[in-house]
CSV table of C-alpha atoms in Angstrom, one decimal:
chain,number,residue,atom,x,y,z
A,22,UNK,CA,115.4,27.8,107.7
A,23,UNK,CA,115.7,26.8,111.7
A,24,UNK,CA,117.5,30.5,111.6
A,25,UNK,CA,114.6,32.5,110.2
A,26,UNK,CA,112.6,30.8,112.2
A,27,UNK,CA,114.7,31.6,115.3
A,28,UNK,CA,114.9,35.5,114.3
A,29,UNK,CA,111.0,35.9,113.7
A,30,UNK,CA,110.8,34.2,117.3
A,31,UNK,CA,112.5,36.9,119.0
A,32,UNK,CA,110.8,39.9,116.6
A,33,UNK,CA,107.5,38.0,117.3
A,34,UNK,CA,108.5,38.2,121.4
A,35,UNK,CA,109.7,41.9,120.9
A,36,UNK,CA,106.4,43.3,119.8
A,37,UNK,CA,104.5,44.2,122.5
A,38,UNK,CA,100.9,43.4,121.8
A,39,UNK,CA,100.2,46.0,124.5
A,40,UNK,CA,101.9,49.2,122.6
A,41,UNK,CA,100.0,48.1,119.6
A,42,UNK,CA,97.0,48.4,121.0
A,43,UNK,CA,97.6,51.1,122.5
A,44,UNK,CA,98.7,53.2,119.4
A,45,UNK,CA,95.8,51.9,117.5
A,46,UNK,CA,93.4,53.2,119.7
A,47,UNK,CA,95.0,56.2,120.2
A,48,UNK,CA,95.1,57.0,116.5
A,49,UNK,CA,91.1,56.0,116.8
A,50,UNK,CA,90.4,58.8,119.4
A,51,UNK,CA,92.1,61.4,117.9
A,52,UNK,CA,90.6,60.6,114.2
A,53,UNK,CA,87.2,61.1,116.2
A,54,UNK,CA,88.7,63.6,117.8
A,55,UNK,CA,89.5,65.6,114.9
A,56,UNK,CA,86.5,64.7,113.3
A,57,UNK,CA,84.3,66.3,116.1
A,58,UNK,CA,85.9,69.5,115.9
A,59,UNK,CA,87.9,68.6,118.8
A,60,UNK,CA,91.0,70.2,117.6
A,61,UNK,CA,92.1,70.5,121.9
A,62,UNK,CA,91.8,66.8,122.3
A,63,UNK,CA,92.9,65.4,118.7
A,64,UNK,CA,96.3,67.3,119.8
A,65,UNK,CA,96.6,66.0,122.9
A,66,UNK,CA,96.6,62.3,121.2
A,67,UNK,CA,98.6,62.8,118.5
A,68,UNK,CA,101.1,64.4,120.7
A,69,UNK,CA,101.0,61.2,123.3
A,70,UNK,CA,101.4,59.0,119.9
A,71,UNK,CA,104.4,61.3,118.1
A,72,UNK,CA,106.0,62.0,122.4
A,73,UNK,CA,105.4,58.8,124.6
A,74,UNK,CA,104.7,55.8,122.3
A,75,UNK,CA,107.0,56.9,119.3
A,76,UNK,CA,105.1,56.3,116.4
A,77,UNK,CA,106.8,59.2,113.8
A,78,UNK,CA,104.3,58.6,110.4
A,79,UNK,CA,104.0,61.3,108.3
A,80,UNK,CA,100.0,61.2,108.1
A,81,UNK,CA,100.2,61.3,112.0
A,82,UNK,CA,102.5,64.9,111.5
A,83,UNK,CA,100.2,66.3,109.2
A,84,UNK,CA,96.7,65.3,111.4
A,85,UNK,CA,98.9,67.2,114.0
A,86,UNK,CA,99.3,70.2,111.9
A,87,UNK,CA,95.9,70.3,110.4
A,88,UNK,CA,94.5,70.2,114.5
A,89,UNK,CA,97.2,73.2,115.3
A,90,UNK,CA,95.9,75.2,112.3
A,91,UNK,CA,92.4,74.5,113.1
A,92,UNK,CA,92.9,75.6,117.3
A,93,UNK,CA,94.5,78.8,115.4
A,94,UNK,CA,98.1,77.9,116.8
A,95,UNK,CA,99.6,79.3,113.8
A,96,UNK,CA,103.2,78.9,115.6
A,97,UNK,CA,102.9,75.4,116.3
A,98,UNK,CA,101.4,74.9,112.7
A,99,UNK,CA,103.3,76.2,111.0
A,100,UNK,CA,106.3,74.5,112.8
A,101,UNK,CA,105.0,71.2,112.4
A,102,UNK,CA,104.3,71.9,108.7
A,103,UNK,CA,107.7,73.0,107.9
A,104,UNK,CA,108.9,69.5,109.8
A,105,UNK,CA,107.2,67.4,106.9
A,106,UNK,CA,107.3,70.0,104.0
A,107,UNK,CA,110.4,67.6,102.7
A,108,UNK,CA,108.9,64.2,103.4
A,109,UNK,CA,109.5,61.2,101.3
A,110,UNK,CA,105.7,61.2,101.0
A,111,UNK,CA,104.2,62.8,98.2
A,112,UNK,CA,100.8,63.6,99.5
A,113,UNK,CA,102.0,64.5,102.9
A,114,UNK,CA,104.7,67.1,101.5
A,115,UNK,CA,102.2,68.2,99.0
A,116,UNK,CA,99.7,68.7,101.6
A,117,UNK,CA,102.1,70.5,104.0
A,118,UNK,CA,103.5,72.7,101.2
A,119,UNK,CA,100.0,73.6,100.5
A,120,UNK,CA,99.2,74.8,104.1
A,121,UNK,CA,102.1,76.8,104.5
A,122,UNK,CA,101.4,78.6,101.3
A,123,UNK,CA,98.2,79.6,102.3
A,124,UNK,CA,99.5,80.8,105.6
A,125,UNK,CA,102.1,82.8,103.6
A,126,UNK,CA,99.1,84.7,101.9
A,127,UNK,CA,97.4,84.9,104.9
A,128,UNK,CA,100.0,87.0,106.1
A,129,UNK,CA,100.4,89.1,103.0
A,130,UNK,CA,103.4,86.8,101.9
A,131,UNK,CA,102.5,86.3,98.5
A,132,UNK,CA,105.7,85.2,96.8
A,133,UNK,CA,106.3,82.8,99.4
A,134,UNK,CA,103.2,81.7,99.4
A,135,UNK,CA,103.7,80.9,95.7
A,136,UNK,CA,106.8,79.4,96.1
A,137,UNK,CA,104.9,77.1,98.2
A,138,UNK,CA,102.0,76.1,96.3
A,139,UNK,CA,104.4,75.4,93.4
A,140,UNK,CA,106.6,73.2,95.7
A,141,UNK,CA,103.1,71.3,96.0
A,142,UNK,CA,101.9,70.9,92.9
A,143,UNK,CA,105.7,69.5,92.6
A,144,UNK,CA,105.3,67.1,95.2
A,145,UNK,CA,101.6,65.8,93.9
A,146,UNK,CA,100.7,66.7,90.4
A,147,UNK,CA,97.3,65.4,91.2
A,148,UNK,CA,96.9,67.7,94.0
A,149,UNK,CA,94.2,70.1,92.5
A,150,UNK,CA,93.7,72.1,95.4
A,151,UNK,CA,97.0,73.4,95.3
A,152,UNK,CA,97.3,74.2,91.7
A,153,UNK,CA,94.2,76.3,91.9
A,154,UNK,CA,95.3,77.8,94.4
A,155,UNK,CA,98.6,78.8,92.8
A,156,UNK,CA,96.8,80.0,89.7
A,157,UNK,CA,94.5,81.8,91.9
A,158,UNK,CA,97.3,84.2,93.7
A,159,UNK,CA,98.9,84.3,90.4
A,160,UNK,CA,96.3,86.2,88.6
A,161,UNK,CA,95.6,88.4,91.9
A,162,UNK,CA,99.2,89.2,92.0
A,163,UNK,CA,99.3,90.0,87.7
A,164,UNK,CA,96.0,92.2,88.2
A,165,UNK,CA,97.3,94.4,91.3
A,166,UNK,CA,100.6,94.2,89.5
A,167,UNK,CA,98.8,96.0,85.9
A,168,UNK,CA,96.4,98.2,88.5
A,169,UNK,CA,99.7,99.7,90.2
A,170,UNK,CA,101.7,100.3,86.7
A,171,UNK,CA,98.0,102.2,85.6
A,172,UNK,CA,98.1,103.8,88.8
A,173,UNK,CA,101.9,104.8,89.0
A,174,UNK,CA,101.1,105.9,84.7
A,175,UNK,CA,98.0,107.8,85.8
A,176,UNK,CA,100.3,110.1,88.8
A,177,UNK,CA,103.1,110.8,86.1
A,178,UNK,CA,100.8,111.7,83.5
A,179,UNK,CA,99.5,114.1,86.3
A,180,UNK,CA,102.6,115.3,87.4
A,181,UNK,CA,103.8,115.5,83.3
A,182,UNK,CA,100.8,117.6,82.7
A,183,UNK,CA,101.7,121.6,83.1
A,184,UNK,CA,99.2,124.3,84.0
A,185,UNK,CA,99.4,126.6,81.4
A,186,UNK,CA,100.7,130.3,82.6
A,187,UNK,CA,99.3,133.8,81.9
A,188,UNK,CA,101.2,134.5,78.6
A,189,UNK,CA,99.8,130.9,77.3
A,190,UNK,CA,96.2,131.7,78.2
A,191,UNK,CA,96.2,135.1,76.3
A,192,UNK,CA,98.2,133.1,73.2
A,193,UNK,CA,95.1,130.6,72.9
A,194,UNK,CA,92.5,133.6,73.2
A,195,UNK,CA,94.3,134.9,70.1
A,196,UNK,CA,94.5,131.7,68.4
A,197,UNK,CA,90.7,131.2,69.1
A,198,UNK,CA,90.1,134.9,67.8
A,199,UNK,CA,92.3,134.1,64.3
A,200,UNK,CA,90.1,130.4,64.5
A,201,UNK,CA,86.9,132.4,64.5
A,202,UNK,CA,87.8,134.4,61.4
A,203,UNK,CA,89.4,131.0,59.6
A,204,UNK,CA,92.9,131.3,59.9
A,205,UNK,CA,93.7,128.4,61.2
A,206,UNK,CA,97.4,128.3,60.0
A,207,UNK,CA,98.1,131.6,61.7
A,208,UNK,CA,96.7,130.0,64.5
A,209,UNK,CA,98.7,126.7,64.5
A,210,UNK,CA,101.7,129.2,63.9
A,211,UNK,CA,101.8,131.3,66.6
A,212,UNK,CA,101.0,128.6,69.5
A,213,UNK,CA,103.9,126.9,67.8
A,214,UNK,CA,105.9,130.1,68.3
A,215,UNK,CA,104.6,130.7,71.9
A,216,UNK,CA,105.8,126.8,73.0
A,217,UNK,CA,109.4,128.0,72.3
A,218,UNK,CA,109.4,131.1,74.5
A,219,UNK,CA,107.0,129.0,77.3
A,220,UNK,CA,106.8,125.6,77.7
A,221,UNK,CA,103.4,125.7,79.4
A,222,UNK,CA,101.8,126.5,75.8
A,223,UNK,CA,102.1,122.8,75.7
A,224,UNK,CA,99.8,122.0,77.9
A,225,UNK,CA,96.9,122.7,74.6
A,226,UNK,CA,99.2,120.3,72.7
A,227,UNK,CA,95.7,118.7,71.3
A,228,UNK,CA,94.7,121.8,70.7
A,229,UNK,CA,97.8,122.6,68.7
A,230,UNK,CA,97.6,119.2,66.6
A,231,UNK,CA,93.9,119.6,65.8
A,232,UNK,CA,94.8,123.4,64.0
A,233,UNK,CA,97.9,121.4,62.4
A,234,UNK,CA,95.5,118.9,61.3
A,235,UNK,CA,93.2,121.4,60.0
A,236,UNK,CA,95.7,123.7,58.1
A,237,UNK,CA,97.5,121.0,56.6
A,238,UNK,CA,93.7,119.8,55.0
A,239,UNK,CA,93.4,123.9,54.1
A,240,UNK,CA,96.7,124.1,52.0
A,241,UNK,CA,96.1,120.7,50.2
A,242,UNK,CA,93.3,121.9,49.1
């Protein structure tokens, strides 16, 4: 017992009642600070706490983040982000993983970004911010995702698509003559023939599958 008494002596004498008053009302003027909109000033403090009195807390990082973002220091924000992205505490990496995912997509960065609002919804489960923003990005990256395959469908069914040439224009003038008289089958037939010797004929496939459609109906009958 005389022992422990002895070694909470010398802690007691070690702490400087000085540096704790200090650092508390430091970390007072830079909450009001950063409450003010002061982003400027709430740096300066929580740089003098984090550089000269060396008080390293993870909430204290990620004040210090939140002020560089704020100031539009997207350097020092993002660096001081990516210090705590891996901190033992949950909030605080969740928080920081969150930030620098919605930097990411601020940049255009969208898997990365992603990546990081998954590592945040990791961190804190019960961080709802981050999930909705993850789900968010997700279905903006599915829907330009499906717009692009429509898009990228739409060109090749445009390139696909063949003008029809001279010889396949005058074979559907016949086939709408032998139409207009009711021969649809002769119709069907020599379009059918034509697509052999030119491709282009082709090009009135519906055409061609409407007189199939019609002839087949004819001879059933």
């Amino acid at each position: 017992m005389k022992l422990l008494f002895i070694l909470s002596l010398l802690l007691a004498t070690f702490t400087d009642p000085w540096l704790v008053r200090k650092i508390n009302v430091t970390k007072a003027q830079a909450e009001s600070a950063y409450k003010k909109g002061d982003y400027k000033l709430a740096i300066s403090k929580y740089r003098y706490l984090i550089d000269s009195l060396d008080v390293n807390e993870a909430e204290i990082n990620l004040n210090l983040a939140h002020s560089y973002y704020l100031e539009k220091d997207s350097a020092q924000a993002k660096n001081t982000y990516a210090s705590i992205s891996e901190s033992d505490n949950g909030r605080v990496k969740s928080k920081a993983n969150q930030q620098l995912g919605i930097m990411a997509n601020q940049s255009g960065k969208t898997d990365e970004a992603l990546s990081y609002f998954k590592n945040a919804i990791k961190a804190d489960p019960a961080n709802g911010d981050a999930r909705y923003n993850y789900e968010m990005l997700k279905r903006k990256v599915e829907e330009e995702k499906k717009k692009k395959q429509q898009q990228q469908q739409k060109k090749q069914d445009k390139d696909n698509k063949m003008e029809p040439s001279e010889y396949a224009k005058r074979l559907k003038e016949q086939a709408d003559n032998l139409v207009s008289q009711q021969q649809y089958e002769s119709a069907y037939n020599l379009l059918m023939a034509g697509m052999k010797r030119d491709k282009t004929v082709s090009s009135y496939q519906d055409y061609i599958t409407r007189l199939g459609n019609v002839a087949g109906i004819i001879k059933i009958n």
